[in-house]
PDB file of C-alpha atoms in Angstrom:
ATOM      1  CA  MET A   1       6.486   4.293  14.330  1.00  0.00           C
ATOM      2  CA  GLY A   2       4.557   6.921  16.255  1.00  0.00           C
ATOM      3  CA  ILE A   3       1.645   6.971  13.782  1.00  0.00           C
ATOM      4  CA  SER A   4      -1.670   7.806  15.440  1.00  0.00           C
ATOM      5  CA  GLY A   5      -4.120   4.910  15.063  1.00  0.00           C
ATOM      6  CA  PHE A   6      -1.702   2.557  13.283  1.00  0.00           C
ATOM      7  CA  GLU A   7      -2.005  -0.923  14.749  1.00  0.00           C
ATOM      8  CA  PRO A   8      -0.921  -3.289  11.995  1.00  0.00           C
ATOM      9  CA  SER A   9      -2.191  -6.833  11.705  1.00  0.00           C
ATOM     10  CA  PHE A  10       0.288  -8.582   9.445  1.00  0.00           C
ATOM     11  CA  LEU A  11      -0.817 -11.553   7.361  1.00  0.00           C
ATOM     12  CA  ILE A  12       1.176 -13.935   5.187  1.00  0.00           C
ATOM     13  CA  GLY A  13      -0.015 -15.340   1.878  1.00  0.00           C
ATOM     14  CA  VAL A  14      -2.693 -14.517  -0.639  1.00  0.00           C
ATOM     15  CA  ASP A  15      -5.315 -16.819   0.936  1.00  0.00           C
ATOM     16  CA  ALA A  16      -5.090 -15.181   4.381  1.00  0.00           C
ATOM     17  CA  ILE A  17      -5.199 -11.686   2.881  1.00  0.00           C
ATOM     18  CA  ARG A  18      -8.125 -12.529   0.606  1.00  0.00           C
ATOM     19  CA  GLN A  19     -10.072 -14.056   3.493  1.00  0.00           C
ATOM     20  CA  ALA A  20      -9.477 -11.091   5.791  1.00  0.00           C
ATOM     21  CA  HIS A  21      -9.823  -8.226   3.299  1.00  0.00           C
ATOM     22  CA  GLY A  22     -10.973  -9.495  -0.116  1.00  0.00           C
ATOM     23  CA  SER A  23     -14.620  -8.482   0.081  1.00  0.00           C
ATOM     24  CA  ARG A  24     -13.862  -5.000   1.452  1.00  0.00           C
ATOM     25  CA  LEU A  25     -11.196  -4.397  -1.180  1.00  0.00           C
ATOM     26  CA  ALA A  26     -13.550  -5.560  -3.953  1.00  0.00           C
ATOM     27  CA  ALA A  27     -16.291  -3.257  -2.629  1.00  0.00           C
ATOM     28  CA  LEU A  28     -14.069  -0.236  -3.330  1.00  0.00           C
ATOM     29  CA  ALA A  29     -14.702  -0.639  -7.080  1.00  0.00           C
ATOM     30  CA  GLY A  30     -16.717   2.293  -8.381  1.00  0.00           C
ATOM     31  CA  ARG A  31     -15.299   4.746  -5.822  1.00  0.00           C
ATOM     32  CA  ARG A  32     -12.927   7.560  -6.731  1.00  0.00           C
ATOM     33  CA  LEU A  33      -9.480   7.948  -5.257  1.00  0.00           C
ATOM     34  CA  THR A  34      -9.930  11.285  -3.525  1.00  0.00           C
ATOM     35  CA  GLY A  35      -6.625  11.480  -1.681  1.00  0.00           C
ATOM     36  CA  PHE A  36      -3.601   9.725  -0.277  1.00  0.00           C
ATOM     37  CA  ALA A  37      -0.895  10.138   2.328  1.00  0.00           C
ATOM     38  CA  LEU A  38       2.540   8.730   2.887  1.00  0.00           C
ATOM     39  CA  VAL A  39       5.355   9.629   5.244  1.00  0.00           C
ATOM     40  CA  ARG A  40       8.275  11.762   4.066  1.00  0.00           C
ATOM     41  CA  PHE A  41      11.147  13.253   6.012  1.00  0.00           C
ATOM     42  CA  ALA A  42      10.903  17.017   6.435  1.00  0.00           C
ATOM     43  CA  GLU A  43      14.646  17.471   6.017  1.00  0.00           C
ATOM     44  CA  ASP A  44      15.035  16.009   2.522  1.00  0.00           C
ATOM     45  CA  GLY A  45      11.554  14.999   1.304  1.00  0.00           C
ATOM     46  CA  ASP A  46      12.558  11.331   1.024  1.00  0.00           C
ATOM     47  CA  TRP A  47       9.750   8.820   1.339  1.00  0.00           C
ATOM     48  CA  PHE A  48       9.946   6.647   4.473  1.00  0.00           C
ATOM     49  CA  ALA A  49       8.745   3.455   2.795  1.00  0.00           C
ATOM     50  CA  ASP A  50       8.489   1.516   6.079  1.00  0.00           C
ATOM     51  CA  CYS A  51       5.316   3.438   6.931  1.00  0.00           C
ATOM     52  CA  PRO A  52       1.886   2.602   5.524  1.00  0.00           C
ATOM     53  CA  VAL A  53       0.572   4.020   2.268  1.00  0.00           C
ATOM     54  CA  VAL A  54      -2.867   5.506   2.952  1.00  0.00           C
ATOM     55  CA  LEU A  55      -5.407   5.750   0.129  1.00  0.00           C
ATOM     56  CA  ASP A  56      -8.769   7.508   0.477  1.00  0.00           C
ATOM     57  CA  PHE A  57     -11.626   6.303  -1.724  1.00  0.00           C
ATOM     58  CA  ASP A  58     -14.530   8.721  -1.225  1.00  0.00           C
ATOM     59  CA  GLY A  59     -14.170   8.576   2.567  1.00  0.00           C
ATOM     60  CA  ILE A  60     -13.063   4.963   2.958  1.00  0.00           C
ATOM     61  CA  GLN A  61      -9.435   4.884   3.961  1.00  0.00           C
ATOM     62  CA  VAL A  62      -7.269   1.863   3.078  1.00  0.00           C
ATOM     63  CA  GLU A  63      -3.895   1.555   4.815  1.00  0.00           C
ATOM     64  CA  VAL A  64      -1.377  -0.780   3.145  1.00  0.00           C
ATOM     65  CA  CYS A  65       1.929  -1.714   4.770  1.00  0.00           C
ATOM     66  CA  HIS A  66       4.464  -4.404   3.863  1.00  0.00           C
ATOM     67  CA  TRP A  67       6.929  -5.696   6.434  1.00  0.00           C
ATOM     68  CA  LYS A  68       9.677  -8.286   6.471  1.00  0.00           C
ATOM     69  CA  LEU A  69       9.908 -10.398   3.341  1.00  0.00           C
ATOM     70  CA  ASP A  70       6.345 -11.675   3.263  1.00  0.00           C
ATOM     71  CA  GLU A  71       4.033  -9.849   5.656  1.00  0.00           C
ATOM     72  CA  LEU A  72       1.246  -7.464   4.640  1.00  0.00           C
ATOM     73  CA  SER A  73      -1.087  -5.421   6.798  1.00  0.00           C
ATOM     74  CA  ILE A  74      -4.226  -3.812   5.414  1.00  0.00           C
ATOM     75  CA  GLY A  75      -6.045  -1.450   7.732  1.00  0.00           C
ATOM     76  CA  TRP A  76      -9.307   0.419   7.392  1.00  0.00           C
ATOM     77  CA  ASP A  77     -10.013   3.958   8.626  1.00  0.00           C
ATOM     78  CA  THR A  78      -7.652   3.803  11.615  1.00  0.00           C
ATOM     79  CA  ILE A  79      -4.764   6.162  10.811  1.00  0.00           C
ATOM     80  CA  ASP A  80      -5.063   9.879  11.500  1.00  0.00           C
ATOM     81  CA  THR A  81      -2.942  11.524   8.806  1.00  0.00           C
ATOM     82  CA  THR A  82      -3.541  14.959  10.356  1.00  0.00           C
ATOM     83  CA  ALA A  83      -1.831  13.955  13.616  1.00  0.00           C
ATOM     84  CA  THR A  84       1.845  14.616  14.248  1.00  0.00           C
ATOM     85  CA  ILE A  85       4.063  11.528  14.089  1.00  0.00           C
ATOM     86  CA  THR A  86       5.658  11.140  17.515  1.00  0.00           C
ATOM     87  CA  GLY A  87       8.579   9.323  19.096  1.00  0.00           C
ATOM     88  CA  TRP A  88      11.258  10.701  16.795  1.00  0.00           C
ATOM     89  CA  GLU A  89      12.542  13.461  19.087  1.00  0.00           C
ATOM     90  CA  SER A  90      16.029  11.888  19.398  1.00  0.00           C
ATOM     91  CA  SER A  91      16.323  11.296  15.643  1.00  0.00           C
ATOM     92  CA  GLU A  92      18.001  13.614  13.171  1.00  0.00           C
ATOM     93  CA  LEU A  93      15.021  13.145  10.845  1.00  0.00           C
ATOM     94  CA  THR A  94      11.456  14.397  11.216  1.00  0.00           C
ATOM     95  CA  PRO A  95       8.757  12.237   9.598  1.00  0.00           C
ATOM     96  CA  ARG A  96       5.633  14.029   8.393  1.00  0.00           C
ATOM     97  CA  TRP A  97       2.542  13.068   6.451  1.00  0.00           C
ATOM     98  CA  SER A  98       2.750  14.117   2.815  1.00  0.00           C
ATOM     99  CA  HIS A  99       0.099  14.307   0.122  1.00  0.00           C
ATOM    100  CA  SER A 100       2.656  14.593  -2.660  1.00  0.00           C
ATOM    101  CA  ASP A 101       3.774  11.734  -4.886  1.00  0.00           C
ATOM    102  CA  GLU A 102       3.654  11.872  -8.669  1.00  0.00           C
ATOM    103  CA  ARG A 103       2.790   8.169  -9.013  1.00  0.00           C
ATOM    104  CA  LEU A 104      -0.229   8.483  -6.732  1.00  0.00           C
ATOM    105  CA  GLU A 105      -1.258  11.922  -7.980  1.00  0.00           C
ATOM    106  CA  LEU A 106      -1.885  10.436 -11.436  1.00  0.00           C
ATOM    107  CA  CYS A 107      -4.768   8.378 -10.009  1.00  0.00           C
ATOM    108  CA  VAL A 108      -6.453  11.004  -7.813  1.00  0.00           C
ATOM    109  CA  GLY A 109      -9.924  11.840  -9.083  1.00  0.00           C
ATOM    110  CA  HIS A 110     -10.210   8.627 -11.071  1.00  0.00           C
ATOM    111  CA  GLU A 111     -12.767   5.899 -10.472  1.00  0.00           C
ATOM    112  CA  LEU A 112     -11.436   2.582  -9.236  1.00  0.00           C
ATOM    113  CA  ARG A 113     -12.370  -0.252 -11.569  1.00  0.00           C
ATOM    114  CA  GLU A 114     -10.947  -3.223  -9.703  1.00  0.00           C
ATOM    115  CA  VAL A 115      -8.664  -4.380  -6.894  1.00  0.00           C
ATOM    116  CA  THR A 116      -6.503  -7.445  -7.464  1.00  0.00           C
ATOM    117  CA  LEU A 117      -4.130  -9.307  -5.183  1.00  0.00           C
ATOM    118  CA  LEU A 118      -0.924 -10.186  -7.007  1.00  0.00           C
ATOM    119  CA  GLU A 119       1.266 -13.051  -5.868  1.00  0.00           C
ATOM    120  CA  TRP A 120       4.914 -13.016  -6.939  1.00  0.00           C
ATOM    121  CA  GLN A 121       5.753 -16.411  -8.465  1.00  0.00           C
ATOM    122  CA  PRO A 122       8.961 -16.280 -10.509  1.00  0.00           C
ATOM    123  CA  ALA A 123      10.170 -19.231 -12.587  1.00  0.00           C
ATOM    124  CA  ASP A 124      13.234 -19.491 -10.349  1.00  0.00           C
ATOM    125  CA  ARG A 125      12.896 -19.301  -6.576  1.00  0.00           C
ATOM    126  CA  ASP A 126      13.879 -15.932  -5.120  1.00  0.00           C
ATOM    127  CA  LEU A 127      13.488 -14.095  -1.807  1.00  0.00           C
ATOM    128  CA  ALA A 128      10.292 -12.391  -2.926  1.00  0.00           C
ATOM    129  CA  ALA A 129       8.477 -15.593  -3.992  1.00  0.00           C
ATOM    130  CA  GLY A 130       4.993 -15.676  -2.475  1.00  0.00           C
ATOM    131  CA  THR A 131       4.868 -11.999  -1.544  1.00  0.00           C
ATOM    132  CA  VAL A 132       1.549 -10.291  -2.178  1.00  0.00           C
ATOM    133  CA  ALA A 133       0.994  -6.905  -3.802  1.00  0.00           C
ATOM    134  CA  VAL A 134      -2.263  -4.961  -3.897  1.00  0.00           C
ATOM    135  CA  GLU A 135      -3.142  -3.609  -7.337  1.00  0.00           C
ATOM    136  CA  PHE A 136      -5.661  -0.817  -7.861  1.00  0.00           C
ATOM    137  CA  THR A 137      -6.860  -0.523 -11.471  1.00  0.00           C
ATOM    138  CA  PHE A 138      -8.279   2.720 -12.821  1.00  0.00           C
ATOM    139  CA  ALA A 139      -9.306   3.660 -16.365  1.00  0.00           C
ATOM    140  CA  SER A 140      -6.078   5.654 -16.489  1.00  0.00           C
ATOM    141  CA  GLY A 141      -3.894   2.671 -15.520  1.00  0.00           C
ATOM    142  CA  SER A 142      -2.802   0.537 -12.605  1.00  0.00           C
ATOM    143  CA  LEU A 143      -1.142   1.359  -9.307  1.00  0.00           C
ATOM    144  CA  ARG A 144       0.445  -1.325  -7.130  1.00  0.00           C
ATOM    145  CA  ILE A 145       1.729  -1.272  -3.587  1.00  0.00           C
ATOM    146  CA  VAL A 146       4.245  -4.106  -3.487  1.00  0.00           C
ATOM    147  CA  ASN A 147       6.687  -5.630  -1.044  1.00  0.00           C
ATOM    148  CA  GLY A 148      10.004  -3.887  -1.606  1.00  0.00           C
ATOM    149  CA  LEU A 149      11.708  -6.518   0.562  1.00  0.00           C
ATOM    150  CA  ASP A 150      10.908  -5.239   4.066  1.00  0.00           C
ATOM    151  CA  GLU A 151       9.229  -2.010   3.023  1.00  0.00           C
ATOM    152  CA  ASN A 152       6.596  -0.674   0.649  1.00  0.00           C
ATOM    153  CA  SER A 153       7.261   0.059  -2.977  1.00  0.00           C
ATOM    154  CA  ILE A 154       4.912   1.776  -5.426  1.00  0.00           C
ATOM    155  CA  GLU A 155       4.669   0.690  -9.043  1.00  0.00           C
ATOM    156  CA  VAL A 156       2.553   2.000 -11.915  1.00  0.00           C
ATOM    157  CA  GLY A 157       1.755   0.587 -15.333  1.00  0.00           C
ATOM    158  CA  ALA A 158       1.526  -3.057 -16.296  1.00  0.00           C
ATOM    159  CA  ALA A 159       2.456  -5.602 -13.648  1.00  0.00           C
ATOM    160  CA  HIS A 160       5.491  -7.814 -14.142  1.00  0.00           C
ATOM    161  CA  PRO A 161       4.523 -11.152 -15.762  1.00  0.00           C
ATOM    162  CA  ASN A 162       5.816 -13.061 -12.707  1.00  0.00           C
ATOM    163  CA  TYR A 163       2.752 -11.882 -10.765  1.00  0.00           C
ATOM    164  CA  VAL A 164      -0.172 -14.298 -10.582  1.00  0.00           C
ATOM    165  CA  GLN A 165      -3.465 -12.393 -10.456  1.00  0.00           C
ATOM    166  CA  HIS A 166      -6.055 -13.172  -7.788  1.00  0.00           C
ATOM    167  CA  ARG A 167      -9.012 -11.050  -8.852  1.00  0.00           C
ATOM    168  CA  LEU A 168     -11.412  -9.958  -6.139  1.00  0.00           C
ATOM    169  CA  GLY A 169     -15.158  -9.766  -6.513  1.00  0.00           C
ATOM    170  CA  HIS A 170     -15.306 -12.165  -9.451  1.00  0.00           C
TER     171      HIS A 170
END
């Protein structure tokens, strides 16, 4: 993707993600969301949801990226969001880091209360069954980065009841 420092390590399933990242995610509680970055195209401002969503909690950077139907990578302090995204010279689109998104802006400045892993388990089997979302809960509400079936999707408000909560740090 041409993102400086981005070397994803994709995991499948809530147990693998909890084992690899659960304690670090839980330790974010009490920190404020001080910034974020995502990739948008310069030409039209559209979000390129294949790229990681980067959240900054008082200097600790969390990088969340969904891929395929069930893979999730969580990185820590590796992506340089000030660096130019390279490798797109032959494309008609120019990806750039953006610090603008109304869903994320609502949470900036707020203290993180809890991080929860959410596992999609619908009553009827579907393509998304077993995918894992990362939910960040603030006093002002919840923000989730979910698998949008081979890309990231951002949701706010109450989680769908088909998500099973796997609370971290409890």
